[in-house]
Short mmCIF file of C-alpha atoms in Angstrom, two decimals:
data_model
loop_
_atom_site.label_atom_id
_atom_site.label_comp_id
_atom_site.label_asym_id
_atom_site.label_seq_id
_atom_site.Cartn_x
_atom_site.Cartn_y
_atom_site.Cartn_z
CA UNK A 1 29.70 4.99 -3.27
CA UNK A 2 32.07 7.84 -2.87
CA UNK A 3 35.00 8.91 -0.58
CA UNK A 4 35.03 11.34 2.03
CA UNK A 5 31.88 12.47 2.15
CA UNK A 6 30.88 15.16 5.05
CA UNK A 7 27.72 15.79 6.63
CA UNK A 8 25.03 15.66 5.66
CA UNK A 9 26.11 13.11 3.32
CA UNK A 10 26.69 9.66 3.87
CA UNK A 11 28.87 6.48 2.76
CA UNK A 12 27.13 4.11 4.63
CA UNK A 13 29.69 1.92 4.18
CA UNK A 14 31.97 4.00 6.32
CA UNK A 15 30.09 3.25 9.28
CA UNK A 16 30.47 0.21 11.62
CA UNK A 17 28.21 -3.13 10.73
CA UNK A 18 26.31 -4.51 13.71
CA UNK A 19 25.08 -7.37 14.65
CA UNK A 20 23.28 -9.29 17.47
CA UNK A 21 19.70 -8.39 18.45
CA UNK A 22 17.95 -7.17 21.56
CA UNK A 23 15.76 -10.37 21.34
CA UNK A 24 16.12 -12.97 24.30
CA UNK A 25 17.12 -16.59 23.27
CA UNK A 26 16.10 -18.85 21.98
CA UNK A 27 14.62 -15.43 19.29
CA UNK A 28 17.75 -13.79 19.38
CA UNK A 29 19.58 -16.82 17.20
CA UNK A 30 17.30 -16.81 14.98
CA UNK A 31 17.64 -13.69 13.55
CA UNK A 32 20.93 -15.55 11.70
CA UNK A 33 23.14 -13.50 9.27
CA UNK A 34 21.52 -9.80 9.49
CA UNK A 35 24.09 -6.92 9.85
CA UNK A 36 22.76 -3.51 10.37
CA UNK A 37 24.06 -0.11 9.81
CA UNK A 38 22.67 2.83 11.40
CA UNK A 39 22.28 5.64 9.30
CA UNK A 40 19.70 7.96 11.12
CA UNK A 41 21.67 8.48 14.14
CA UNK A 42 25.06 9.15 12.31
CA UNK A 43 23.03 11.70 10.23
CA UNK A 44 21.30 13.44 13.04
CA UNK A 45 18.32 12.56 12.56
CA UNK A 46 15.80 11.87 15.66
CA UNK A 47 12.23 11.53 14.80
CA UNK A 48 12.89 8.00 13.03
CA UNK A 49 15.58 5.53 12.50
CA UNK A 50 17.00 4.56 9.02
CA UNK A 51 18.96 1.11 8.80
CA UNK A 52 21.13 -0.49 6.14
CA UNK A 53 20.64 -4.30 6.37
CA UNK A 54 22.45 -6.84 4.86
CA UNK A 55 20.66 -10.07 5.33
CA UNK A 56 22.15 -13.40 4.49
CA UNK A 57 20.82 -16.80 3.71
CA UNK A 58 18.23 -18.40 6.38
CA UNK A 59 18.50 -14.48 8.04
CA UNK A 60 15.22 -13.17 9.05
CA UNK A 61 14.86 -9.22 9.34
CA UNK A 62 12.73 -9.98 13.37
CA UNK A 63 10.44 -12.05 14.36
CA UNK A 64 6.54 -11.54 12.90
CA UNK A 65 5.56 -8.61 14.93
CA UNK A 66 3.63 -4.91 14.45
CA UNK A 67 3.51 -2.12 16.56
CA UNK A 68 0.68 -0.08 18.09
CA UNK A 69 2.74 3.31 17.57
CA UNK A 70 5.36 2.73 15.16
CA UNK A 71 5.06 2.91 11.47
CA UNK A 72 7.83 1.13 9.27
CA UNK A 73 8.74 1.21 5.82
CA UNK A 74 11.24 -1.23 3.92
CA UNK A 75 12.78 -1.12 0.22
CA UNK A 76 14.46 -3.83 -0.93
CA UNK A 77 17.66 -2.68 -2.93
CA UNK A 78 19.74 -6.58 -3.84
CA UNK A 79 18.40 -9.63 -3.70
CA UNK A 80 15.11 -11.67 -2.68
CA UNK A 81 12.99 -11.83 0.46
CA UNK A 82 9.64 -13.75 1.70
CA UNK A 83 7.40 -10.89 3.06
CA UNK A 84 5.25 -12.85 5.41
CA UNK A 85 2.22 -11.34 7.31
CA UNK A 86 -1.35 -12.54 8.06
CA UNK A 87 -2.40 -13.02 4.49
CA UNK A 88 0.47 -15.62 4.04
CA UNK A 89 3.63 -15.08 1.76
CA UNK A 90 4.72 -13.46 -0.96
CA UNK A 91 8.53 -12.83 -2.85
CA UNK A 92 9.96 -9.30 -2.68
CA UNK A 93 12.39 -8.35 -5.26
CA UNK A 94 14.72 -5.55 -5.79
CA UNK A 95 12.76 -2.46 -6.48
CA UNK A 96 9.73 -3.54 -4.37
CA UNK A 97 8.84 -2.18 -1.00
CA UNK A 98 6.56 -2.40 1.69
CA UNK A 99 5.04 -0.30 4.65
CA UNK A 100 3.43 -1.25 7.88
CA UNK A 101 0.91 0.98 9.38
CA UNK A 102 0.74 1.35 13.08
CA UNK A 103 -1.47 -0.39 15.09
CA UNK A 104 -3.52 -2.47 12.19
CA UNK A 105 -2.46 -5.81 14.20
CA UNK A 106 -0.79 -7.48 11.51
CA UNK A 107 2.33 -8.76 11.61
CA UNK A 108 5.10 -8.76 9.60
CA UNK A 109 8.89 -10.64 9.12
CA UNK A 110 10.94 -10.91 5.89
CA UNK A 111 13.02 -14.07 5.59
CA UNK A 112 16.08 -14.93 3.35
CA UNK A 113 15.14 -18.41 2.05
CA UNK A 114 17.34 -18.10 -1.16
CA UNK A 115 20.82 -18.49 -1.78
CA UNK A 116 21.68 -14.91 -2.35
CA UNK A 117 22.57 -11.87 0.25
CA UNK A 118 19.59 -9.41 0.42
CA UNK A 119 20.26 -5.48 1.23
CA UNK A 120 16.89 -3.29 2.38
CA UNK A 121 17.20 0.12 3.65
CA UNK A 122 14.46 -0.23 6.49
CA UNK A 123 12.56 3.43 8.34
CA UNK A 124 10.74 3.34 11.70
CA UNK A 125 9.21 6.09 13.36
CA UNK A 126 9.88 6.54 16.91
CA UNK A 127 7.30 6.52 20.14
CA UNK A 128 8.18 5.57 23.52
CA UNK A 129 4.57 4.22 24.01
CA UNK A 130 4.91 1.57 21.34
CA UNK A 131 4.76 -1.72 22.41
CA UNK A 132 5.62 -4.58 19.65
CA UNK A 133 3.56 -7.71 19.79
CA UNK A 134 4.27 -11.14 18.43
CA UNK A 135 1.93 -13.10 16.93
CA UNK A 136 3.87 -16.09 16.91
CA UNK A 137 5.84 -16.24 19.60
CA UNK A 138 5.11 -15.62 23.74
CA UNK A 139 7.36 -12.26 23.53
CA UNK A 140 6.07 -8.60 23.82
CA UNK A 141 8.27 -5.66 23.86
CA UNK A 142 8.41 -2.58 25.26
CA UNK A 143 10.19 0.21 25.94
CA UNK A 144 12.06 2.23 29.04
CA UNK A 145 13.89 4.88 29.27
CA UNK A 146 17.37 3.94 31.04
CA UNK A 147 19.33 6.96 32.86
CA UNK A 148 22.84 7.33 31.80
CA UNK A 149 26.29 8.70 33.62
CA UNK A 150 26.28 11.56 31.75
CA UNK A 151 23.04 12.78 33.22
CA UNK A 152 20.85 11.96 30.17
CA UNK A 153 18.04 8.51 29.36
CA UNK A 154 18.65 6.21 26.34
CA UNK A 155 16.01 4.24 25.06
CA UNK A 156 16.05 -0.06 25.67
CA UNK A 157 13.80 -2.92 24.85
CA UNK A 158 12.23 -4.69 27.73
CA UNK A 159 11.68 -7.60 26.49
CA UNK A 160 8.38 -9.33 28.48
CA UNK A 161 6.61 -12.62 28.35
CA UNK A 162 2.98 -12.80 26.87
CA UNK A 163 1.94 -12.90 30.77
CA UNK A 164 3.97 -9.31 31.44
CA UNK A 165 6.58 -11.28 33.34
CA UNK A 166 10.38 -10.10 31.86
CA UNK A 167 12.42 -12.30 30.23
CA UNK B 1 10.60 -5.83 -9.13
CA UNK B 2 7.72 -8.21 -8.73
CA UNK B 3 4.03 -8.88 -10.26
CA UNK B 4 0.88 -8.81 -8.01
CA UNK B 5 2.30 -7.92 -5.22
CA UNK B 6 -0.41 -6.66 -2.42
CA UNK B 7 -0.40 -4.50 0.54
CA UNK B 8 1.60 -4.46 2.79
CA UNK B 9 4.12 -4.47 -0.19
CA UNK B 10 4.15 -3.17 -3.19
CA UNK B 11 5.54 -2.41 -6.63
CA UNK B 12 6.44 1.14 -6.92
CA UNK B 13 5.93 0.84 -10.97
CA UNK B 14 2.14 0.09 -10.25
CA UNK B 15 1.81 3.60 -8.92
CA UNK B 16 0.99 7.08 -11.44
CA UNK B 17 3.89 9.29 -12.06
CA UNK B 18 3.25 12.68 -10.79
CA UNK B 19 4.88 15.63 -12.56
CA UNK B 20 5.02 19.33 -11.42
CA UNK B 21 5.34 21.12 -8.14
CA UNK B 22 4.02 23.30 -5.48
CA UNK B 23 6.00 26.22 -5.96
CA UNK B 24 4.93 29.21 -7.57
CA UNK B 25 6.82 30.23 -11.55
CA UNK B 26 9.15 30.83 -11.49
CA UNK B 27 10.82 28.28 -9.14
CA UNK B 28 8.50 25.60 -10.77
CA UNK B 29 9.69 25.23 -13.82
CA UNK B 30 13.27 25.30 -12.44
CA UNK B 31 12.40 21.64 -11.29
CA UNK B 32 13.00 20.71 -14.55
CA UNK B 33 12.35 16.84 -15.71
CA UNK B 34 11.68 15.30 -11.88
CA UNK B 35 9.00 12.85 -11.86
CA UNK B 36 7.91 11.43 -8.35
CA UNK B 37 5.83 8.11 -7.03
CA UNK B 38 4.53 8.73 -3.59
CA UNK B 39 4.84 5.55 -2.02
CA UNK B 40 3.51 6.21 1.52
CA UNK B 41 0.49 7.14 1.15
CA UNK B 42 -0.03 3.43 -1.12
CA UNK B 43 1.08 1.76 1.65
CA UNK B 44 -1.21 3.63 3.90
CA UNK B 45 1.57 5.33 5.97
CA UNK B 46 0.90 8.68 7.63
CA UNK B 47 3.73 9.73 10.21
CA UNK B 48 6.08 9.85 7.31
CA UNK B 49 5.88 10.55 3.48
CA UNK B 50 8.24 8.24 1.27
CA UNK B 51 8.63 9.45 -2.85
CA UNK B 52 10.70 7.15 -5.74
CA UNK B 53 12.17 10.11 -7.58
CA UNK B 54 13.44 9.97 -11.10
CA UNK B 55 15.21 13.24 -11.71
CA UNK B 56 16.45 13.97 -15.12
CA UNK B 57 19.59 15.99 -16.60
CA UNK B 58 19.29 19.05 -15.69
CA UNK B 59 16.17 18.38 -12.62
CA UNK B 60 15.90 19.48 -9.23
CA UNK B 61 15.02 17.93 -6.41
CA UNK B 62 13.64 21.03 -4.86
CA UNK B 63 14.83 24.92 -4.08
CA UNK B 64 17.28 24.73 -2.22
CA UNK B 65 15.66 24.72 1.53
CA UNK B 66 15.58 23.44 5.36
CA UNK B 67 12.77 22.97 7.64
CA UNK B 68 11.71 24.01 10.58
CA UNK B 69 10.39 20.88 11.97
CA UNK B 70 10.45 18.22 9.80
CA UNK B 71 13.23 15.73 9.07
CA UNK B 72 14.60 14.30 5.68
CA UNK B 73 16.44 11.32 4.72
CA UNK B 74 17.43 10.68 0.78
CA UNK B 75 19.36 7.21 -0.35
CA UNK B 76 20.22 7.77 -4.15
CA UNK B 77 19.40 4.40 -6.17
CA UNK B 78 20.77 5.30 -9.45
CA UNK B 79 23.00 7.85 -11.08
CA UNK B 80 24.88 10.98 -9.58
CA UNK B 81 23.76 14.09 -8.05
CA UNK B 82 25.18 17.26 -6.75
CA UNK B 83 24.29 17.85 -3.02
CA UNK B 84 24.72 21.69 -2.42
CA UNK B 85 24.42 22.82 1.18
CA UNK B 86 26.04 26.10 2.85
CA UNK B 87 29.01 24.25 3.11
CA UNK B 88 29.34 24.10 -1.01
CA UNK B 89 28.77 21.02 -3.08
CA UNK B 90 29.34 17.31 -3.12
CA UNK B 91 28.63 14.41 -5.30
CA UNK B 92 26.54 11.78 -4.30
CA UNK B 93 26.53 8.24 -6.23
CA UNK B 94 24.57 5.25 -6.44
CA UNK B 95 24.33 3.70 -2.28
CA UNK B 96 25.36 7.05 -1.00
CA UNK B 97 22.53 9.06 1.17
CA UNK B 98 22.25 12.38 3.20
CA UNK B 99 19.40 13.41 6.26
CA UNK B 100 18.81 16.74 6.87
CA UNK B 101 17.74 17.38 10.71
CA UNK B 102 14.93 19.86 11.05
CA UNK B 103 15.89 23.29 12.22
CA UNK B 104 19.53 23.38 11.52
CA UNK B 105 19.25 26.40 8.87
CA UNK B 106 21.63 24.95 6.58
CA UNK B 107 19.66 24.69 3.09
CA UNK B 108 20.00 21.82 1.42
CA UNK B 109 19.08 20.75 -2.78
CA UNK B 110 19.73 17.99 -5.17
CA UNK B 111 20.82 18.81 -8.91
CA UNK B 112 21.38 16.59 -11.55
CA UNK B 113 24.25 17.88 -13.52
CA UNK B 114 25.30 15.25 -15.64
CA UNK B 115 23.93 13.42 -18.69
CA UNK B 116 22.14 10.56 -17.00
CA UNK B 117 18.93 9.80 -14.92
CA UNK B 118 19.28 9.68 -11.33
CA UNK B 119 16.98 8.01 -9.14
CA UNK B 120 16.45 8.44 -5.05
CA UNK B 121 14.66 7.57 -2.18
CA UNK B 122 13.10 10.38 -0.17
CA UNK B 123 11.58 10.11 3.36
CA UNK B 124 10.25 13.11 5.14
CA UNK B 125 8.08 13.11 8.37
CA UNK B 126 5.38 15.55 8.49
CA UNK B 127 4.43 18.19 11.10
CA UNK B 128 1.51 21.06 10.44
CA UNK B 129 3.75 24.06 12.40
CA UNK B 130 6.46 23.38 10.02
CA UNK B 131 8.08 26.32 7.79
CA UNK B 132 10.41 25.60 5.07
CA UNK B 133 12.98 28.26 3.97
CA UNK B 134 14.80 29.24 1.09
CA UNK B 135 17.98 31.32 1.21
CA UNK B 136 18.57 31.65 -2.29
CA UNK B 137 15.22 32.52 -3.29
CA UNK B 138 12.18 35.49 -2.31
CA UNK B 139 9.97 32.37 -0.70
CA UNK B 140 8.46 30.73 2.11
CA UNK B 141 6.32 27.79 2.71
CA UNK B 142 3.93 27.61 5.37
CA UNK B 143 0.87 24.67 5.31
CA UNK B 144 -2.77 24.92 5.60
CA UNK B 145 -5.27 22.63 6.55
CA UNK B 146 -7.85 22.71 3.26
CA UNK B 147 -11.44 21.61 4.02
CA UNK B 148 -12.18 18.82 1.55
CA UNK B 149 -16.05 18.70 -0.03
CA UNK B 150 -16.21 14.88 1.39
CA UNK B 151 -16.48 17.29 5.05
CA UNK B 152 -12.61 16.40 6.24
CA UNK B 153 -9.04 18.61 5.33
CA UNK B 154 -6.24 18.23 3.46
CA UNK B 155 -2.82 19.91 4.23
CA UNK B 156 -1.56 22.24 1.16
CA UNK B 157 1.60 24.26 0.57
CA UNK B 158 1.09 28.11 1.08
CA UNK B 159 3.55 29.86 -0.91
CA UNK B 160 4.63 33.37 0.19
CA UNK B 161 7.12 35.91 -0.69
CA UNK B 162 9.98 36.51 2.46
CA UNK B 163 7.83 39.49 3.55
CA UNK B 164 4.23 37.12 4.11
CA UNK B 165 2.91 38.56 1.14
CA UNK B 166 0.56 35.50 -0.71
CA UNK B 167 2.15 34.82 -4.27
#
């Protein structure tokens, strides 16, 4: 990593780590150890999101989910991860990646079951008609756009029941 | 990185190594020894392309460009590279990464100007109306939808000098 990069280059360890989840309990616990870093927005970039994760033992990157709109991509850059999804499990290692097409209906979660920190850069495209859905659990998210003081919307999770009722 | 791994993930060594570009000589060749794995399209992606790119001494990542529409993102896994934008030059190491917004005008390239291979992540979304634009060099890139003998299209770069003249 280097010092004092300017736009449009990037330390990403010169921005802040977040962590928390927009998840309701008892999901939003389980997420466990994951710190993100947002790259995309700091670079300027709209039309998808780039994250930095750092994802501990017993972390979890979400819950299983896919989107109908959204396409992600994930490459794993330190450690080991379980890639679950429909067809069961299987161990990611550094160098490997994965990519989730929109809309195929199966769902996806990586889990830290090791004793190592894992770091995956993780890319999602953007679409205000995505919904995620959740195999697993009775959660199904969407999204709203929220108006702001100064004038403009932001984008939030509403997070809803399987039966459409918010959380 | 990992044996047998199957889709949704993947192991980016599994995939052909494509040499060569889709620029006219003589900006080709000034590419030099950049060898890239498209990794989206394996995964089945389509609202964003993702490349591995192994760039030796010496390589490019491209002419030095923006575009007019579509957005970049670059993570550098390995090695060191010289980012050169309007604002002059800047090295980028190993966990350090860059985006370049669409439309900004500010060309952007990737050099490898040391003695060692350098290796990158590079995510671009994808949008038929975009232009991309080279201030150091007589060319433009527009795309074209192809039509393929199996009766569907495929997008391809149309090369042509500043003044629309076809190279």
């Amino acid at each position: 990593m280097s010092d004092a990069l300017r736009l449009p280059a990037l330390d990403p360890a010169s921005l802040p780590e977040l962590r928390g989840s927009g998840y309701p309990e008892p999901y939003k616990s389980r997420m466990g150890d994951r710190v993100k870093r947002r790259l995309g927005p700091a670079l300027g970039l709209t039309q998808f999101g780039v994250n930095l994760v750092r994802l501990g033992p017993g972390g979890q990157s979400a819950l299983r989910h896919w989107h109908t709109h959204e396409e992600e991509f994930v490459y794993l850059l330190e450690g080991e991860l379980v890639l679950r999804t429909d067809a069961g499990e299987q161990v990611l290692r550094a160098g490997d990646c994965a990519g989730y097409p929109a809309g195929n209906g199966d769902g996806h979660q990586l889990v830290n079951r090791g004793d190592s920190v894992a770091v995956y850069l993780e890319v999602g495209t953007r679409d205000d008609d995505d919904e995620a859905h959740y195999p697993d659990d009775d959660l199904l998210l969407r999204y709203q756009q929220v108006a702001q003081p100064d004038g403009g919307s932001r984008r939030e999770m509403l997070p809803l029941h399987k039966d459409g009722r918010p959380y």
